[in-house]
Amino acid sequence: GTEMKMQRRRTTARKMTKSLDSKVEVVTGLIDALEESRCRHEEAQRIAGLGHWKLDLVRDDLHWSDEIYRIYDIDPINMNPSYNGFLNAIHPDDCILVDNAYRDSLRNKQPYEIEHRLLMKGGLVKWVHERCETTFTGDGAPLCSIGTVQDITERKLLELDREKLLHDMGERVKELQTLYGLSQSIQKHAEIEDVFRDALKLVIAGWQYPEVAQAIIRFEGQEYASTAFAETAWSQSSNIAVYGKIVGTVEVFYTEERPQQDEGPFLKAER
């Protein structure tokens, strides 16, 4: 009887072990499948330059995916993600804009998306597209924000190059129109004063910011100025030369300050 009991116990134990091994095999397979899925997900994010993040507003805890660290060129070992750390990586000229966009989304309880720049080590600038949504409690308190960050530097640089090319082409067209207009005025008018008055209008129209431009032509002791002309701190001038002899000047003034981006408020061709 004792031997039979032992036999039954051994049989039961073998069955339990076999069942346990089977369950362990299933769990191990699920873990492997999850790990493979995670690796594929991270690889897809790396290829797309797309990272994700989650900010627990109750615990003040921010999590970044591996791709965000790569986009921001930050070593995860040397940095504990934080909202201030995120803001510090943003280009100084865009920082307030991004911070306001996030805070407005919390106040208005609306998702937001924005394109902005990152200032990397060594002065390299990247462009990213960011999306964010926040969940709230029943009484409206923010709980958690989740979002994505995608590196769009290559696309954005192509867009900016295209915009600059179109802008430059437009400026060249204005220059040609100015030259053509002067030619027509010289043929039309016999008096130099009438030519200069036309020239003032043509020069102003041909400048990068004609809406705030004024001009004056000084020629052989005479002055010809645009309506309500006044000198300001923002100006460009050029000499009028006849057969190598300087006989006057043309000066263009802006009545308001304009941005110093790229070539500055005055184009190279204008300078």
Coordinates of C-alpha atoms in Angstrom, one line a residue:
G1 CA 0.0 0.0 0.0
T2 CA 2.8 2.4 0.8
E3 CA 4.5 1.6 -2.5
M4 CA 1.3 2.4 -4.4
K5 CA 0.9 5.7 -2.6
M6 CA 4.5 6.6 -3.4
Q7 CA 3.9 5.7 -7.0
R8 CA 0.8 7.8 -7.2
R9 CA 2.7 10.8 -5.7
R10 CA 5.5 10.4 -8.2
T11 CA 3.0 10.2 -11.1
T12 CA 1.2 13.3 -9.8
A13 CA 4.6 15.1 -9.4
R14 CA 5.6 14.2 -12.9
K15 CA 2.3 15.5 -14.2
M16 CA 2.6 18.7 -12.2
T17 CA 6.2 19.2 -13.4
K18 CA 5.2 18.6 -17.0
S19 CA 2.3 21.0 -16.7
L20 CA 4.6 23.5 -15.0
D21 CA 7.2 23.1 -17.7
S22 CA 4.5 23.7 -20.4
K23 CA 3.4 26.9 -18.6
V24 CA 6.9 28.1 -18.3
E25 CA 7.5 27.4 -22.0
V26 CA 4.4 29.4 -22.8
V27 CA 5.4 32.3 -20.6
T28 CA 9.0 32.2 -22.0
G29 CA 7.5 32.3 -25.5
L30 CA 5.4 35.3 -24.6
I31 CA 8.4 37.1 -23.1
D32 CA 10.4 36.4 -26.2
A33 CA 7.6 37.6 -28.4
L34 CA 7.2 40.8 -26.3
E35 CA 10.9 41.5 -26.4
E36 CA 11.0 40.9 -30.2
S37 CA 8.0 43.3 -30.6
R38 CA 9.7 45.9 -28.4
C39 CA 12.9 45.7 -30.5
R40 CA 10.9 46.0 -33.7
H41 CA 9.0 49.0 -32.2
E42 CA 12.3 50.7 -31.2
E43 CA 13.9 50.0 -34.6
A44 CA 10.8 51.5 -36.4
Q45 CA 11.0 54.6 -34.2
R46 CA 14.8 54.9 -34.9
I47 CA 14.2 54.6 -38.7
A48 CA 11.3 57.2 -38.5
G49 CA 13.2 59.4 -36.1
L50 CA 10.2 59.2 -33.8
G51 CA 10.3 59.1 -30.0
H52 CA 7.7 59.1 -27.3
W53 CA 7.5 60.5 -23.8
K54 CA 5.2 60.4 -20.8
L55 CA 4.9 63.0 -18.0
D56 CA 3.2 62.0 -14.8
L57 CA 2.0 65.4 -13.5
V58 CA 1.0 64.0 -10.2
R59 CA 4.4 62.4 -9.4
D60 CA 6.3 64.9 -11.5
D61 CA 7.9 61.9 -13.3
L62 CA 9.0 62.1 -17.0
H63 CA 9.9 59.1 -19.1
W64 CA 11.7 59.3 -22.5
S65 CA 12.0 56.6 -25.0
D66 CA 15.5 55.7 -26.3
E67 CA 14.8 57.5 -29.6
I68 CA 14.3 60.8 -27.8
Y69 CA 17.7 60.5 -26.2
R70 CA 19.1 59.9 -29.7
I71 CA 17.3 62.9 -31.2
Y72 CA 18.4 65.1 -28.3
D73 CA 21.9 63.6 -28.4
I74 CA 21.8 63.0 -24.7
D75 CA 23.4 60.1 -22.8
P76 CA 20.6 58.6 -20.6
I77 CA 23.1 57.6 -18.0
N78 CA 24.1 61.2 -17.4
M79 CA 20.6 62.7 -17.3
N80 CA 17.4 62.1 -15.4
P81 CA 14.6 63.4 -17.7
S82 CA 12.8 66.5 -16.5
Y83 CA 10.6 69.2 -18.0
N84 CA 13.3 71.8 -17.3
G85 CA 15.9 69.5 -19.0
F86 CA 13.6 69.3 -22.0
L87 CA 13.3 73.1 -22.2
N88 CA 17.1 73.5 -21.9
A89 CA 17.6 71.4 -25.0
I90 CA 15.3 73.7 -27.1
H91 CA 16.7 76.5 -29.2
P92 CA 16.7 79.7 -27.0
D93 CA 14.6 81.5 -29.6
D94 CA 11.9 78.8 -29.5
C95 CA 11.9 78.0 -25.8
I96 CA 9.2 80.4 -24.6
L97 CA 7.0 79.4 -27.7
V98 CA 7.2 75.7 -26.8
D99 CA 6.6 76.3 -23.1
N100 CA 3.6 78.5 -23.8
A101 CA 2.2 75.9 -26.2
Y102 CA 2.3 73.2 -23.5
R103 CA 0.9 75.4 -20.7
D104 CA -1.9 76.7 -23.0
S105 CA -2.8 73.1 -23.8
L106 CA -3.1 72.3 -20.1
R107 CA -5.2 75.5 -19.5
N108 CA -7.5 74.9 -22.5
K109 CA -7.5 71.1 -22.1
Q110 CA -6.6 70.6 -25.8
P111 CA -3.9 68.6 -27.6
Y112 CA -1.2 70.6 -29.3
E113 CA 1.4 70.1 -31.9
I114 CA 4.3 72.4 -32.8
E115 CA 7.5 72.5 -34.9
H116 CA 10.5 73.9 -33.2
R117 CA 14.3 73.8 -33.1
L118 CA 16.8 72.1 -30.8
L119 CA 20.2 73.6 -30.2
M120 CA 22.8 70.8 -30.0
K121 CA 26.3 70.7 -28.7
G122 CA 28.7 72.5 -31.1
G123 CA 25.9 74.8 -32.4
L124 CA 24.2 72.2 -34.6
V125 CA 20.4 73.0 -35.0
K126 CA 17.8 70.3 -35.4
W127 CA 14.1 70.6 -36.2
V128 CA 11.5 68.5 -34.5
H129 CA 7.7 68.0 -34.8
E130 CA 6.0 67.5 -31.4
R131 CA 2.5 66.3 -30.5
C132 CA 1.0 66.1 -27.0
E133 CA -2.2 65.1 -25.3
T134 CA -3.1 65.3 -21.6
T135 CA -5.6 63.4 -19.5
F136 CA -7.5 65.1 -16.8
T137 CA -9.5 64.2 -13.7
G138 CA -13.3 64.7 -13.5
D139 CA -12.7 68.1 -11.8
G140 CA -10.2 69.2 -14.5
A141 CA -6.9 68.6 -12.8
P142 CA -4.2 67.4 -15.2
L143 CA -3.0 63.8 -14.6
C144 CA -0.7 62.7 -17.4
S145 CA 0.7 64.1 -20.6
I146 CA 1.9 61.8 -23.4
G147 CA 3.5 62.9 -26.6
T148 CA 5.8 62.2 -29.5
V149 CA 8.9 63.9 -30.9
Q150 CA 9.9 63.4 -34.5
D151 CA 13.2 64.6 -36.1
I152 CA 12.1 66.5 -39.2
T153 CA 15.5 68.3 -39.8
E154 CA 16.0 67.0 -43.3
R155 CA 12.5 67.9 -44.5
K156 CA 12.6 71.3 -42.8
L157 CA 15.9 72.3 -44.3
L158 CA 14.6 71.4 -47.7
E159 CA 11.5 73.5 -47.0
L160 CA 13.6 76.5 -45.8
D161 CA 16.0 76.2 -48.8
R162 CA 12.9 76.2 -51.2
E163 CA 11.4 79.2 -49.4
K164 CA 14.7 81.1 -49.6
L165 CA 15.1 80.3 -53.3
L166 CA 11.6 81.6 -54.0
H167 CA 12.2 84.7 -51.9
D168 CA 15.5 85.4 -53.7
M169 CA 13.9 84.9 -57.1
G170 CA 11.2 87.4 -56.1
E171 CA 13.9 89.9 -55.1
R172 CA 15.7 89.5 -58.4
V173 CA 12.4 90.0 -60.3
K174 CA 11.9 93.3 -58.3
E175 CA 15.4 94.4 -59.3
L176 CA 14.7 93.7 -63.0
Q177 CA 11.4 95.6 -62.7
T178 CA 13.2 98.5 -61.1
L179 CA 15.8 98.7 -63.9
Y180 CA 13.1 98.3 -66.6
G181 CA 11.1 101.1 -65.0
L182 CA 14.1 103.4 -64.9
S183 CA 14.7 102.7 -68.5
Q184 CA 11.1 103.6 -69.4
S185 CA 11.2 106.7 -67.3
I186 CA 14.4 108.0 -69.0
Q187 CA 12.8 107.5 -72.4
K188 CA 9.5 109.1 -71.3
H189 CA 10.8 112.3 -69.5
A190 CA 13.0 115.0 -70.7
E191 CA 13.6 116.6 -67.3
I192 CA 15.9 114.9 -64.8
E193 CA 13.7 115.9 -61.9
D194 CA 10.8 113.7 -63.3
V195 CA 13.2 110.8 -63.8
F196 CA 14.4 111.1 -60.2
R197 CA 10.8 111.2 -58.9
D198 CA 10.0 108.0 -60.7
A199 CA 13.3 106.5 -59.5
L200 CA 12.3 107.1 -55.9
K201 CA 9.1 105.1 -56.3
L202 CA 10.9 102.3 -58.2
V203 CA 13.7 102.0 -55.7
I204 CA 11.3 101.8 -52.7
A205 CA 9.2 99.2 -54.5
G206 CA 12.3 97.2 -55.3
W207 CA 13.5 96.9 -51.7
Q208 CA 13.1 93.9 -49.4
Y209 CA 10.6 95.7 -47.1
P210 CA 9.0 98.4 -49.3
E211 CA 6.1 98.9 -46.8
V212 CA 8.5 100.7 -44.4
A213 CA 11.0 102.1 -46.9
Q214 CA 11.7 105.7 -47.7
A215 CA 14.3 107.1 -50.0
I216 CA 16.2 110.3 -50.9
I217 CA 18.3 111.1 -54.0
R218 CA 20.9 113.9 -53.7
F219 CA 22.2 115.0 -57.1
E220 CA 24.4 118.0 -57.9
G221 CA 23.2 120.0 -54.8
Q222 CA 19.5 119.1 -55.3
E223 CA 17.5 116.7 -53.1
Y224 CA 14.5 114.5 -54.2
A225 CA 12.8 112.7 -51.3
S226 CA 9.8 110.4 -50.9
T227 CA 6.7 111.6 -49.2
A228 CA 7.1 112.2 -45.4
F229 CA 10.8 111.3 -45.7
A230 CA 12.7 111.1 -42.4
E231 CA 16.2 109.7 -41.7
T232 CA 16.4 106.8 -39.3
A233 CA 19.0 104.4 -37.9
W234 CA 18.4 101.8 -40.5
S235 CA 19.8 102.9 -43.8
Q236 CA 21.8 102.0 -46.9
S237 CA 23.3 104.3 -49.5
S238 CA 25.1 104.2 -52.8
N239 CA 26.9 106.8 -54.9
I240 CA 25.7 108.1 -58.2
A241 CA 28.7 108.2 -60.6
V242 CA 28.8 109.6 -64.1
Y243 CA 31.9 108.7 -66.2
G244 CA 33.7 107.7 -62.9
K245 CA 32.9 111.0 -61.1
I246 CA 30.6 110.9 -58.1
V247 CA 27.8 113.4 -58.6
G248 CA 25.3 112.3 -56.0
T249 CA 23.9 109.6 -53.7
V250 CA 20.8 107.4 -53.3
E251 CA 19.9 106.6 -49.7
V252 CA 17.1 104.2 -48.5
F253 CA 15.9 104.2 -44.9
Y254 CA 13.6 101.9 -43.0
T255 CA 11.1 103.6 -40.7
E256 CA 11.0 100.5 -38.5
E257 CA 13.5 97.8 -37.4
R258 CA 13.5 94.6 -39.4
P259 CA 14.9 91.2 -38.5
Q260 CA 18.6 90.4 -38.8
Q261 CA 18.0 86.9 -40.2
D262 CA 20.2 85.5 -43.0
E263 CA 21.4 88.5 -44.9
G264 CA 19.9 91.1 -42.5
P265 CA 17.3 93.7 -43.2
F266 CA 19.1 94.8 -46.3
L267 CA 20.0 92.1 -48.9
K268 CA 23.5 91.8 -50.2
A269 CA 22.3 93.0 -53.6
E270 CA 20.8 96.1 -51.9
R271 CA 24.0 96.7 -49.9

